[in-house]
XYZ file of N, CA and C in Angstrom:
852
model
N -21.588 -5.176 -18.281
C -21.051 -3.735 -17.901
C -20.295 -3.304 -16.780
N -19.177 -2.679 -17.556
C -17.786 -2.286 -16.467
C -18.875 -0.481 -16.220
N -18.912 -0.204 -14.996
C -19.650 1.102 -14.480
C -18.180 2.181 -13.883
N -18.441 2.554 -14.440
C -17.079 3.923 -14.117
C -18.074 5.248 -13.691
N -18.864 5.925 -14.737
C -19.418 7.108 -14.150
C -20.203 7.135 -13.099
N -20.999 8.016 -12.047
C -21.808 8.056 -11.440
C -23.180 7.134 -11.648
N -23.908 7.829 -12.394
C -25.077 7.029 -13.106
C -25.164 5.419 -12.795
N -23.614 5.161 -13.932
C -23.936 3.746 -14.255
C -23.776 3.032 -12.935
N -22.629 3.344 -12.160
C -22.560 2.488 -10.626
C -23.955 2.313 -10.167
N -24.972 3.859 -9.919
C -25.633 3.768 -9.366
C -26.866 2.397 -10.203
N -27.011 2.427 -11.306
C -27.533 1.660 -12.141
C -27.034 0.498 -11.411
N -25.660 -0.227 -11.825
C -25.396 -1.533 -11.143
C -25.731 -1.743 -9.969
N -26.204 -1.312 -8.987
C -26.018 -0.807 -7.237
C -27.429 -1.913 -7.210
N -28.360 -0.576 -7.954
C -29.668 -0.830 -7.637
C -29.898 -2.144 -8.118
N -29.681 -1.990 -9.913
C -30.047 -3.660 -9.806
C -29.534 -5.499 -10.247
N -28.507 -4.958 -8.675
C -28.045 -5.891 -8.370
C -28.119 -5.959 -6.460
N -29.250 -5.012 -6.086
C -29.140 -4.718 -4.971
C -28.421 -4.437 -3.790
N -27.339 -3.743 -3.781
C -26.419 -3.661 -3.522
C -26.162 -2.034 -2.879
N -25.338 -2.050 -1.275
C -25.328 -0.954 -0.968
C -24.089 -0.880 -0.690
N -23.474 0.572 -1.050
C -21.681 0.538 -0.267
C -21.623 0.171 1.326
N -20.728 -0.318 1.503
C -20.934 -0.730 3.296
C -20.153 0.351 3.785
N -19.879 1.145 4.763
C -19.627 1.825 5.434
C -18.379 1.051 6.241
N -18.493 0.087 6.875
C -17.772 -0.368 7.595
C -16.456 -1.098 6.617
N -17.098 -1.505 5.366
C -15.333 -1.770 4.777
C -15.392 -0.691 3.783
N -15.424 0.105 4.359
C -14.525 1.620 3.642
C -14.902 1.525 2.193
N -16.564 1.424 1.366
C -16.413 1.209 -0.066
C -16.707 2.869 0.114
N -16.141 2.902 -1.230
C -16.334 3.562 -2.413
C -15.811 3.967 -3.593
N -16.769 4.217 -4.088
C -16.815 3.221 -5.247
C -16.053 4.569 -6.265
N -15.338 3.944 -7.134
C -14.739 5.155 -8.194
C -15.654 5.557 -9.545
N -15.889 6.490 -9.740
C -16.830 6.599 -10.722
C -15.858 8.265 -11.394
N -14.668 8.060 -11.511
C -14.209 8.874 -12.366
C -13.079 8.341 -13.536
N -13.454 8.604 -15.050
C -12.633 7.472 -15.451
C -11.633 7.963 -15.944
N -10.968 9.091 -15.829
C -9.656 9.581 -15.640
C -8.602 9.139 -14.778
N -9.440 9.118 -13.246
C -8.645 8.887 -12.447
C -8.229 7.017 -12.335
N -8.958 6.773 -12.830
C -9.402 4.932 -13.478
C -8.083 4.623 -14.563
N -7.942 5.467 -15.651
C -7.045 5.508 -16.551
C -5.373 5.832 -15.749
N -6.246 7.229 -15.192
C -4.789 7.183 -14.455
C -3.818 6.137 -13.746
N -4.591 5.467 -13.446
C -4.192 4.574 -11.952
C -3.538 3.350 -13.447
N -3.800 2.873 -14.253
C -4.111 2.083 -15.344
C -2.636 2.028 -16.207
N -2.596 3.489 -16.342
C -0.986 3.920 -17.145
C -0.061 3.904 -16.211
N -0.188 3.961 -14.945
C 1.063 4.020 -13.451
C 1.128 2.563 -13.987
N 0.586 1.889 -13.725
C 0.451 0.335 -13.756
C 1.666 -0.445 -15.176
N 0.712 0.329 -16.118
C 1.446 -0.322 -17.218
C 1.686 -1.508 -17.522
N 0.330 -2.326 -17.543
C 0.138 -3.693 -16.920
C 0.019 -4.136 -19.719
N 0.767 -5.058 -19.101
C 0.985 -5.943 -20.910
C 0.895 -7.265 -20.878
N 1.464 -7.902 -21.836
C 0.961 -9.356 -22.109
C 1.956 -10.486 -21.090
N 2.829 -9.830 -20.306
C 3.270 -10.378 -19.021
C 3.229 -10.444 -17.782
N 1.943 -9.462 -17.716
C 1.914 -8.848 -16.689
C 0.925 -9.568 -15.650
N 1.006 -9.928 -14.182
C -0.238 -10.744 -13.397
C -0.138 -9.459 -12.284
N -1.348 -8.658 -12.216
C -1.955 -8.002 -11.405
C -2.839 -8.774 -10.198
N -2.180 -8.062 -8.756
C -2.711 -8.560 -7.911
C -3.201 -7.787 -7.554
N -4.993 -6.932 -6.958
C -5.389 -6.543 -6.378
C -6.641 -7.180 -5.185
N -6.219 -5.673 -4.087
C -7.196 -6.023 -3.120
C -8.915 -4.981 -3.569
N -9.274 -5.778 -2.774
C -10.672 -4.686 -2.249
C -10.947 -4.210 -4.416
N -11.197 -5.265 -5.102
C -12.017 -4.490 -6.374
C -13.493 -3.579 -6.842
N -13.886 -4.110 -5.382
C -15.586 -3.510 -5.387
C -16.755 -3.804 -6.614
N -16.371 -2.695 -7.261
C -17.967 -3.469 -8.668
C -16.183 -3.545 -9.900
N -15.288 -3.753 -9.730
C -14.834 -4.444 -10.591
C -14.107 -3.168 -11.801
N -14.541 -2.111 -11.711
C -13.876 -1.708 -12.721
C -12.605 -1.373 -13.368
N -11.424 -1.175 -12.004
C -9.856 -1.543 -11.745
C -9.691 -2.926 -12.591
N -10.387 -3.650 -11.966
C -10.282 -4.821 -11.807
C -10.115 -5.345 -13.785
N -11.472 -4.618 -14.608
C -11.866 -4.756 -15.705
C -10.955 -4.595 -16.822
N -10.634 -3.007 -15.857
C -9.556 -2.370 -16.832
C -7.898 -2.961 -16.678
N -7.307 -3.505 -15.825
C -6.316 -4.336 -16.288
C -5.918 -5.522 -17.020
N -7.752 -6.130 -16.272
C -7.562 -7.785 -17.131
C -7.409 -7.495 -19.112
N -8.484 -5.770 -19.550
C -7.950 -5.775 -21.134
C -7.027 -5.860 -21.118
N -5.869 -5.692 -21.003
C -4.246 -5.522 -21.337
C -2.983 -6.771 -20.623
N -3.173 -6.415 -19.224
C -2.393 -7.621 -18.637
C -2.774 -8.886 -18.353
N -1.831 -9.751 -18.355
C -1.994 -11.268 -19.037
C -3.368 -12.049 -17.892
N -3.025 -11.907 -16.783
C -3.879 -12.264 -15.460
C -3.946 -11.250 -14.514
N -5.283 -10.859 -13.728
C -5.480 -10.639 -12.474
C -5.909 -11.254 -11.600
N -5.213 -10.931 -10.416
C -6.050 -12.193 -9.357
C -6.323 -10.871 -8.847
N -8.011 -10.895 -8.050
C -8.506 -9.502 -7.183
C -8.597 -10.682 -5.771
N -8.561 -9.746 -4.704
C -8.974 -10.369 -3.257
C -9.856 -9.603 -2.870
N -11.243 -10.146 -2.504
C -12.749 -9.359 -2.321
C -12.985 -9.326 -0.888
N -13.214 -9.090 0.239
C -13.651 -9.224 1.533
C -15.107 -9.465 1.428
N -16.166 -8.997 0.594
C -17.398 -8.314 0.576
C -18.230 -9.465 -0.425
N -18.306 -10.682 0.046
C -18.823 -11.987 -0.822
C -20.259 -11.227 -1.300
N -20.776 -10.131 -0.630
C -22.276 -9.635 -1.382
C -21.873 -9.316 -2.882
N -20.743 -8.466 -3.199
C -20.263 -8.088 -4.282
C -19.939 -9.103 -5.381
N -20.530 -10.825 -5.059
C -20.337 -11.803 -6.124
C -20.955 -11.486 -7.298
N -22.279 -10.993 -7.008
C -22.909 -10.896 -9.087
C -22.901 -9.740 -9.023
N -22.167 -8.346 -8.509
C -22.012 -7.437 -9.756
C -20.513 -8.152 -10.320
N -19.543 -8.526 -9.651
C -18.065 -8.746 -10.464
C -18.206 -10.143 -11.218
N -19.325 -10.793 -11.337
C -20.058 -11.967 -12.095
C -20.399 -11.203 -13.662
N -21.053 -10.185 -13.754
C -21.644 -9.583 -14.669
C -20.215 -8.376 -15.245
N -19.742 -7.867 -14.549
C -18.505 -6.615 -14.827
C -17.493 -7.627 -15.278
N -16.820 -8.905 -14.692
C -15.839 -9.519 -15.351
C -16.184 -10.998 -16.099
N -17.140 -10.852 -16.044
C -18.166 -11.834 -17.552
C -16.992 -12.068 -19.059
N -16.362 -11.088 -19.620
C -16.410 -10.741 -20.665
C -14.484 -10.891 -20.385
N -14.089 -10.641 -19.472
C -12.770 -11.357 -18.871
C -12.132 -12.906 -18.532
N -11.576 -14.060 -19.078
C -11.573 -15.277 -18.363
C -10.287 -14.843 -17.946
N -9.477 -14.234 -17.917
C -7.900 -13.902 -17.404
C -8.049 -13.087 -15.773
N -9.402 -12.915 -15.422
C -9.657 -12.112 -14.225
C -10.018 -13.053 -12.910
N -9.973 -13.278 -12.177
C -10.209 -13.957 -11.089
C -10.196 -13.510 -9.408
N -11.728 -13.935 -9.136
C -11.522 -13.210 -7.874
C -11.851 -14.488 -6.380
N -11.160 -13.602 -5.566
C -11.157 -14.718 -4.889
C -11.681 -13.794 -3.411
N -12.476 -14.616 -2.473
C -13.247 -14.207 -1.852
C -12.944 -14.710 -0.520
N -12.122 -13.632 0.411
C -11.687 -13.834 1.730
C -10.850 -12.568 2.212
N -10.624 -12.250 3.199
C -10.162 -11.070 3.782
C -8.832 -10.979 3.557
N -8.020 -10.236 2.881
C -6.383 -10.228 2.531
C -5.821 -10.295 3.811
N -6.407 -9.576 5.110
C -4.800 -9.957 5.948
C -5.031 -11.201 6.732
N -6.062 -12.049 6.328
C -5.948 -13.563 6.407
C -5.568 -14.709 5.567
N -5.280 -14.455 4.340
C -4.562 -15.330 3.468
C -3.118 -15.031 3.087
N -2.740 -15.968 3.004
C -1.348 -15.935 2.601
C -0.705 -15.727 1.030
N -1.276 -14.268 0.668
C -0.672 -14.459 -0.763
C 0.215 -15.258 -1.195
N 1.363 -15.360 -0.862
C 2.375 -15.756 -1.639
C 1.828 -17.344 -1.759
N 1.241 -17.816 -0.962
C 0.676 -19.498 -1.551
C -0.721 -18.818 -2.482
N -0.921 -17.813 -2.794
C -2.180 -17.711 -4.070
C -1.473 -17.229 -5.089
N -0.745 -16.359 -4.854
C -0.305 -16.060 -6.435
C 1.017 -16.293 -6.967
N 1.630 -17.268 -6.147
C 2.910 -17.366 -6.667
C 2.664 -18.809 -7.838
N 1.472 -19.762 -7.860
C 1.490 -20.863 -8.050
C 1.028 -19.943 -9.315
N 0.307 -18.588 -10.040
C -0.003 -17.944 -10.676
C 0.828 -17.561 -11.328
N 2.482 -17.150 -11.549
C 3.073 -16.778 -12.033
C 3.921 -17.966 -12.414
N 4.193 -17.745 -14.034
C 4.839 -18.562 -14.787
C 6.187 -17.444 -15.049
N 7.177 -18.123 -15.423
C 9.012 -17.731 -15.890
C 8.682 -16.504 -16.272
N 9.426 -15.579 -16.276
C 8.987 -14.230 -17.203
C 7.860 -13.210 -16.705
N 6.877 -13.777 -16.091
C 6.126 -12.835 -15.935
C 6.520 -11.777 -14.667
N 5.371 -10.347 -14.580
C 5.823 -8.983 -14.562
C 4.153 -9.255 -13.240
N 5.151 -8.935 -12.182
C 4.008 -8.874 -10.910
C 3.892 -7.480 -9.900
N 2.262 -6.967 -10.198
C 2.324 -6.008 -9.498
C 0.932 -5.706 -8.786
N 0.891 -4.627 -7.996
C 0.062 -4.812 -7.079
C -0.480 -3.768 -7.539
N -2.049 -3.479 -7.381
C -2.777 -2.645 -7.360
C -3.927 -1.957 -7.276
N -4.869 -1.149 -6.103
C -5.822 -1.046 -5.278
C -6.369 0.010 -4.636
N -7.384 -0.027 -4.951
C -8.336 1.281 -4.149
C -8.181 1.148 -2.453
N -7.377 1.337 -1.837
C -7.016 0.276 -0.937
C -8.421 1.207 0.393
N -9.179 0.780 0.955
C -9.819 0.964 2.226
C -9.320 1.489 3.145
N -9.693 3.227 3.633
C -9.016 4.089 4.248
C -8.316 3.369 5.831
N -9.175 2.559 6.530
C -9.193 2.195 7.923
C -8.183 0.918 7.452
N -7.740 0.914 6.467
C -6.969 -0.658 7.020
C -5.651 -0.600 5.363
N -5.388 0.895 5.283
C -4.032 0.572 4.153
C -2.949 0.284 4.350
N -2.751 0.577 5.190
C -1.257 0.159 6.118
C -1.427 -1.166 6.188
N -1.756 -1.583 6.648
C -1.237 -3.428 6.851
C -2.175 -4.170 5.670
N -2.875 -3.695 4.782
C -2.686 -4.267 3.091
C -1.640 -3.862 2.907
N -1.342 -2.498 2.791
C 0.334 -2.445 2.332
C 1.235 -2.950 2.533
N 0.966 -3.407 3.929
C 2.624 -4.066 4.098
C 2.830 -5.430 4.121
N 1.007 -6.044 3.814
C 0.714 -7.935 4.116
C 1.741 -8.253 2.734
N 1.660 -7.149 1.530
C 1.681 -7.237 0.263
C 3.308 -6.913 -0.292
N 3.837 -5.773 0.475
C 5.407 -5.319 0.743
C 6.017 -6.713 1.309
N 5.266 -7.238 2.273
C 5.931 -8.232 3.187
C 6.017 -9.723 2.649
N 5.491 -9.923 1.453
C 4.681 -11.204 1.754
C 5.961 -12.161 0.831
N 6.900 -11.407 0.360
C 7.576 -12.475 -0.257
C 7.385 -12.396 -1.872
N 6.286 -11.740 -2.111
C 5.865 -11.793 -3.300
C 7.131 -10.938 -4.528
N 7.497 -11.878 -5.597
C 8.527 -10.377 -6.395
C 7.244 -9.343 -7.253
N 6.661 -8.333 -6.411
C 6.289 -7.304 -7.168
C 7.013 -6.220 -7.153
N 6.838 -5.750 -8.594
C 7.863 -5.166 -9.602
C 6.867 -3.183 -8.551
N 6.190 -3.604 -8.822
C 5.625 -2.007 -8.732
C 4.505 -2.016 -8.336
N 3.930 -1.327 -7.400
C 2.604 -0.504 -6.219
C 1.950 0.168 -6.636
N 1.023 0.457 -7.106
C 0.134 1.088 -7.631
C -1.139 1.759 -6.210
N -1.448 2.649 -5.644
C -2.573 2.798 -5.239
C -2.946 3.883 -4.444
N -4.268 3.834 -4.564
C -4.835 5.161 -4.450
C -5.254 4.964 -2.617
N -4.983 5.914 -2.095
C -4.442 6.153 -0.514
C -5.390 7.564 0.137
N -5.749 7.758 1.289
C -5.979 9.102 2.367
C -5.038 9.944 1.719
N -5.583 11.443 1.430
C -3.988 11.939 1.232
C -2.976 12.306 2.138
N -3.274 12.222 3.652
C -2.576 12.729 4.750
C -1.446 11.388 4.582
N -2.341 10.523 4.301
C -1.396 8.952 4.274
C -0.519 8.551 2.915
N -1.172 9.565 2.160
C 0.194 9.542 0.904
C 1.386 10.300 1.519
N 0.897 11.351 1.893
C 1.908 12.700 2.622
C 3.336 12.022 3.014
N 2.348 10.885 4.386
C 2.916 10.350 4.542
C 4.247 9.379 3.942
N 3.554 8.874 3.669
C 4.407 7.527 2.567
C 5.534 8.051 1.661
N 5.352 9.540 1.025
C 6.378 10.221 0.108
C 7.579 11.047 1.479
N 6.992 11.150 2.533
C 7.724 12.632 3.145
C 9.431 11.961 3.487
N 10.165 13.173 3.789
C 11.749 13.375 3.607
C 11.849 13.332 4.912
N 12.882 13.016 5.603
C 13.616 13.423 6.813
C 13.833 14.973 7.630
N 13.155 14.872 8.703
C 13.136 16.578 8.853
C 11.661 17.168 8.965
N 11.084 16.483 8.590
C 9.058 16.980 8.212
C 8.251 16.319 9.050
N 6.895 16.950 9.509
C 6.333 16.172 10.718
C 5.379 14.920 10.114
N 5.325 15.059 8.924
C 4.725 13.792 8.219
C 5.810 12.484 8.272
N 7.086 13.160 8.498
C 8.099 11.336 8.571
C 7.833 10.929 9.269
N 7.923 9.530 9.413
C 7.657 8.517 10.740
C 7.690 7.221 10.313
N 6.592 6.379 10.740
C 7.314 4.764 10.267
C 6.974 4.633 9.049
N 5.328 4.994 8.741
C 5.502 4.233 7.574
C 6.401 4.779 6.601
N 6.656 6.418 6.281
C 7.893 6.516 5.337
C 9.021 6.011 5.612
N 9.283 5.949 6.569
C 10.706 4.663 6.144
C 10.195 3.527 6.022
N 9.273 2.260 6.447
C 8.792 1.297 5.632
C 8.489 1.332 4.361
N 8.075 2.024 4.226
C 7.561 1.868 2.411
C 8.635 2.265 1.427
N 9.441 3.614 2.219
C 11.269 3.790 1.300
C 11.958 2.992 1.275
N 11.564 2.320 2.424
C 12.901 0.562 2.325
C 12.230 0.020 1.487
N 11.452 0.068 1.033
C 11.240 -1.064 0.204
C 10.811 -0.599 -1.185
N 11.266 0.357 -1.383
C 11.072 0.599 -3.234
C 11.342 2.727 -3.050
N 11.061 2.890 -4.472
C 11.482 4.825 -4.933
C 9.700 4.831 -4.973
N 9.379 5.680 -4.005
C 8.107 6.545 -3.622
C 7.708 7.576 -4.377
N 6.819 7.347 -5.174
C 6.536 8.818 -6.079
C 4.770 9.073 -5.703
N 4.196 10.664 -5.776
C 3.200 10.702 -5.459
C 2.365 11.469 -6.608
N 2.144 10.778 -7.350
C 1.218 10.603 -8.702
C 0.201 11.908 -8.912
N -0.528 12.014 -8.152
C -1.583 12.763 -8.643
C -2.809 12.383 -7.457
N -3.485 13.625 -6.975
C -4.320 13.801 -6.151
C -5.304 13.691 -6.811
N -6.963 13.109 -5.992
C -8.271 12.676 -6.298
C -8.781 13.423 -5.299
N -10.111 13.655 -5.857
C -10.737 14.622 -5.650
C -12.016 13.811 -4.435
N -12.441 13.803 -3.940
C -14.117 12.989 -3.224
C -14.813 13.340 -4.120
N -14.976 14.067 -4.910
C -16.330 13.969 -6.053
C -15.521 12.918 -7.411
N -14.753 12.171 -7.008
C -14.355 10.565 -8.086
C -14.741 9.363 -7.608
N -15.491 9.682 -6.592
C -16.038 8.286 -5.470
C -17.770 8.377 -5.791
N -18.601 7.336 -5.599
C -19.600 6.773 -4.948
C -19.444 6.233 -3.561
N -20.105 6.165 -2.889
C -20.431 7.491 -2.215
C -19.343 8.664 -1.756
N -19.277 10.045 -1.950
C -18.418 10.688 -1.361
C -17.088 10.392 -0.102
N -16.202 10.322 -0.193
C -15.639 10.468 0.790
C -15.375 11.929 2.172
N -15.769 11.473 2.937
C -14.941 13.164 3.652
C -13.055 13.846 3.578
N -12.450 12.716 2.651
C -11.250 13.228 2.589
C -10.713 13.043 1.004
N -9.955 13.808 1.196
C -8.864 13.748 -0.357
C -8.050 12.776 -0.266
N -8.026 12.077 -1.992
C -7.157 10.691 -1.649
C -6.205 11.170 -2.871
N -5.281 10.486 -2.512
C -4.135 10.653 -3.591
C -3.314 9.337 -4.066
N -2.969 9.255 -5.657
C -2.290 7.786 -6.120
C -1.114 7.929 -6.130
N -0.696 6.846 -5.421
C 1.259 6.723 -5.047
C 1.926 5.215 -5.566
N 2.394 5.241 -6.024
C 3.853 4.580 -6.917
C 5.145 3.976 -6.125
N 5.036 2.631 -5.948
C 6.081 2.331 -5.609
C 7.041 0.763 -5.930
N 7.909 1.859 -6.785
C 8.752 1.702 -7.911
C 9.287 -0.333 -6.887
N 9.192 -1.218 -6.384
C 10.177 -2.208 -5.807
C 11.516 -2.514 -6.254
N 11.349 -2.374 -7.506
C 12.292 -2.266 -8.778
C 14.106 -1.918 -8.542
N 13.245 -0.386 -8.079
C 14.389 0.166 -7.361
C 15.014 0.818 -6.004
N 14.751 -0.467 -5.032
C 15.015 -0.304 -3.686
C 16.394 0.452 -3.545
N 16.504 0.648 -2.459
C 17.582 1.643 -1.843
C 18.239 0.418 -2.056
N 19.661 1.438 -1.851
C 21.143 0.163 -1.447
C 21.398 -0.322 -0.272
N 20.814 0.545 0.643
C 20.973 -0.052 1.603
C 20.035 -1.100 2.404
N 20.300 -2.047 3.156
C 20.063 -2.845 3.622
C 20.336 -3.760 5.102
N 18.592 -3.739 5.388
C 19.424 -4.145 7.276
C 19.562 -5.602 7.407
N 20.899 -6.441 8.177
C 21.195 -6.909 8.604
C 19.890 -8.019 9.166
N 19.126 -7.494 9.584
C 18.066 -7.910 10.303
C 16.982 -7.075 10.362
N 15.784 -7.036 8.495
C 14.906 -6.369 8.580
C 13.536 -5.912 10.351
N 13.627 -7.337 11.177
C 12.788 -7.140 12.483
C 13.304 -6.345 13.241
N 14.710 -6.514 13.273
C 15.302 -5.353 14.508
C 15.276 -4.203 13.319
N 15.278 -3.892 12.226
C 15.765 -2.179 11.777
C 13.839 -1.726 11.964
N 13.199 -2.423 11.847
C 12.179 -2.165 12.116
C 10.999 -2.281 13.520
N 11.873 -2.528 14.846
C 11.578 -1.951 15.968
C 12.303 -1.073 16.519
N 13.325 -1.076 15.800
C 14.210 -0.084 16.144
C 13.303 1.215 15.891
N 12.993 1.590 14.272
C 12.102 2.251 14.125
C 10.644 2.732 14.202
N 9.902 1.712 15.372
C 9.228 1.939 16.125
C 9.226 2.155 17.269
N 10.236 1.793 17.895
C 10.340 2.686 19.101
C 11.447 4.016 18.896
N 12.161 3.834 17.991
C 12.853 6.093 17.656
C 10.878 6.931 17.548
N 10.165 6.434 16.703
C 8.985 7.263 16.314
C 8.384 7.430 17.885
N 8.062 6.229 18.551
C 7.127 6.217 19.612
C 6.724 7.655 20.346
N 8.053 8.146 20.386
C 7.538 9.612 21.311
C 8.921 10.175 20.818
N 8.517 10.670 19.492
C 8.493 12.266 18.971
C 9.256 12.914 19.383
N 8.585 13.400 20.746
C 9.141 14.317 21.099
C 10.481 14.391 21.809
N 11.308 12.953 22.205
C 12.170 12.612 23.060
C 13.177 12.371 22.122
N 14.136 12.916 22.490
C 15.464 12.650 22.070
C 15.892 11.181 21.561
N 16.311 10.969 20.832
C 16.495 9.232 20.232
C 17.019 8.239 21.551
N 18.367 8.864 22.095
C 18.389 8.115 23.385
C 17.328 7.397 23.928
N 16.402 9.063 24.589
C 15.381 8.481 25.487
C 14.464 7.415 25.093
N 13.849 8.046 23.443
C 12.849 7.191 22.859
C 13.207 5.816 22.982
N 14.311 5.353 22.360
C 15.166 4.484 22.339
C 14.854 3.123 23.470
N 15.637 3.729 24.449
C 15.319 3.309 25.730
C 13.977 3.043 25.986
N 13.561 3.626 26.266
C 11.990 3.734 26.787
C 11.597 2.426 26.076
N 11.284 2.868 23.926
C 10.567 1.386 23.545
C 11.064 0.129 23.219
N 12.996 0.299 23.612
C 13.331 -1.111 23.462
C 13.859 -1.470 24.859
N 13.596 -0.467 25.834
C 13.341 -1.755 27.117
C 14.676 -2.062 27.251
N 15.714 -0.630 27.171
C 17.520 -0.596 27.357
C 17.666 0.395 28.038
N 18.609 -0.261 29.110
C 19.693 1.194 29.592
C 20.082 2.122 28.995
N 20.057 3.508 29.481
C 19.953 4.656 29.003
C 21.890 4.904 27.911
N 22.276 4.143 29.096
C 23.745 4.423 28.685
C 24.768 3.262 27.352
N 23.551 2.302 27.496
C 24.216 1.211 26.212
C 23.425 1.429 25.210
N 22.146 2.050 24.949
C 21.677 2.901 23.944
C 22.585 4.221 23.247
N 22.654 5.156 25.095
C 23.770 6.096 24.057
C 24.844 5.754 23.158
N 25.649 4.812 23.992
C 26.841 4.105 23.089
C 26.529 3.200 21.810
N 25.554 2.603 21.631
C 25.310 1.982 20.490
C 25.175 3.315 19.156
N 24.158 4.508 19.833
C 23.973 5.257 18.573
C 24.670 6.000 18.022
N 25.777 6.817 19.614
C 26.889 6.750 18.580
C 27.882 6.433 17.836
N 28.027 4.571 18.090
C 29.191 4.158 17.642
C 28.236 3.871 16.127
N 27.105 4.281 15.672
C 26.665 4.472 14.369
C 26.865 5.369 14.007
N 27.204 6.933 14.646
C 27.511 7.895 13.970
C 26.357 9.116 13.839
N 25.698 8.389 14.559
C 24.246 9.606 15.120
C 24.492 10.385 16.734
N 24.404 11.234 16.627
C 23.652 12.007 17.879
C 22.749 11.636 18.306
N 23.001 10.837 19.645
C 22.192 10.821 20.979
C 21.033 11.798 21.012
N 21.317 12.794 20.963
C 20.580 13.998 20.582
C 19.544 14.288 20.249
N 19.587 14.038 18.609
C 18.804 13.798 17.734
C 16.943 13.630 17.853
N 16.354 13.675 17.182
C 15.031 13.414 17.094
C 14.794 12.196 15.870
N 13.989 11.239 15.839
C 13.730 10.552 15.469
C 13.756 10.870 13.656
N 13.021 12.170 13.689
C 12.395 12.430 12.318
C 13.890 13.421 11.083
N 14.674 13.045 12.343
C 15.332 14.168 11.532
C 16.866 13.040 11.016
N 16.595 11.312 11.180
C 17.331 10.506 10.547
C 16.698 9.997 9.205
N 17.352 9.845 8.381
C 17.972 9.386 7.213
C 17.150 7.879 6.965
N 17.288 6.982 6.061
C 16.528 5.512 5.747
C 17.830 5.275 6.142
N 19.304 5.459 5.900
C 20.425 4.762 6.058
C 20.913 5.100 7.417
N 20.637 5.998 7.941
C 20.385 6.219 9.638
C 20.283 5.417 10.025
N 18.932 4.769 10.017
C 18.453 4.041 11.010
C 18.114 2.077 10.731
N 19.358 1.930 9.445
C 19.605 1.048 9.072
C 21.125 1.097 10.018
N 21.938 1.889 10.126
C 23.157 1.424 10.450
C 22.809 1.597 11.562
N 22.130 2.265 12.636
C 21.438 1.919 13.788
C 21.080 0.946 14.160
N 19.887 -0.104 13.390
C 19.472 -0.999 13.644
C 21.008 -1.839 13.608
N 21.632 -2.462 12.645
C 22.420 -2.935 12.729
C 23.637 -2.642 13.856
N 23.761 -1.887 14.340
C 24.648 -1.335 15.013
C 24.188 -1.945 16.717
N 22.838 -1.991 17.001
C 21.923 -2.279 17.941
C 21.539 -4.083 18.421
N 22.460 -4.789 17.079
C 21.984 -6.371 17.105
C 23.496 -6.853 16.851
N 24.450 -5.569 17.157
C 25.406 -6.130 17.682
C 25.857 -6.976 19.331
């Protein structure tokens, strides 16, 4: 049985003696409309392989498996095994790997399950306390993810889609937007979960096939510069970079100017293209 309503979820948990673990950030989806919205955003079809992290009670896993070629889910909480065994029993194309996503080589796990012509997507209701690490674990895995559709805390979604000049624009904004076109799809109220979280959520899509044209010569250098620039937001760019990168201010100033950027600007004023030019200049 795939449990989507609050009544069904409560019955499934009761029957298997399972309780939601706060330490794992477990809030189980009980709104069929939200589930349908996520699946429609993923657009699974007969050539789609879906990677999911944190399947929980398997509602999204089962819904994806009904349309996708294969679903590979990574679940940290092995106490959910009997629940997932029941929910996913009708779906031979759904596989659950019990492991900590942050300790798994996702490329080694998923790549052997991809055939030529397969479309790889990532879909997840991400635990709030590890949203960013898991998201970047997937985006930086080297896997050919074409689209990621994730449910995150609403304020995290605000930062993911933020544009330069706003208070929400920061390291997460640049990091995600560097890897694809980011869109907020819809907001999700606490009532859509059991137990209800104390915050609103939102579903965000990242189309990795629509990456921006600007590419850094060294991505590691790019994000060292981005982290340093935002490390002390109230400082000017030259002061923040000098402190964050341990470089003489005069050297930083020269490189910032050479990149065509005002040394007195603040990090939140720089576009993605600005950061790429700046990182490339800093590496010279």
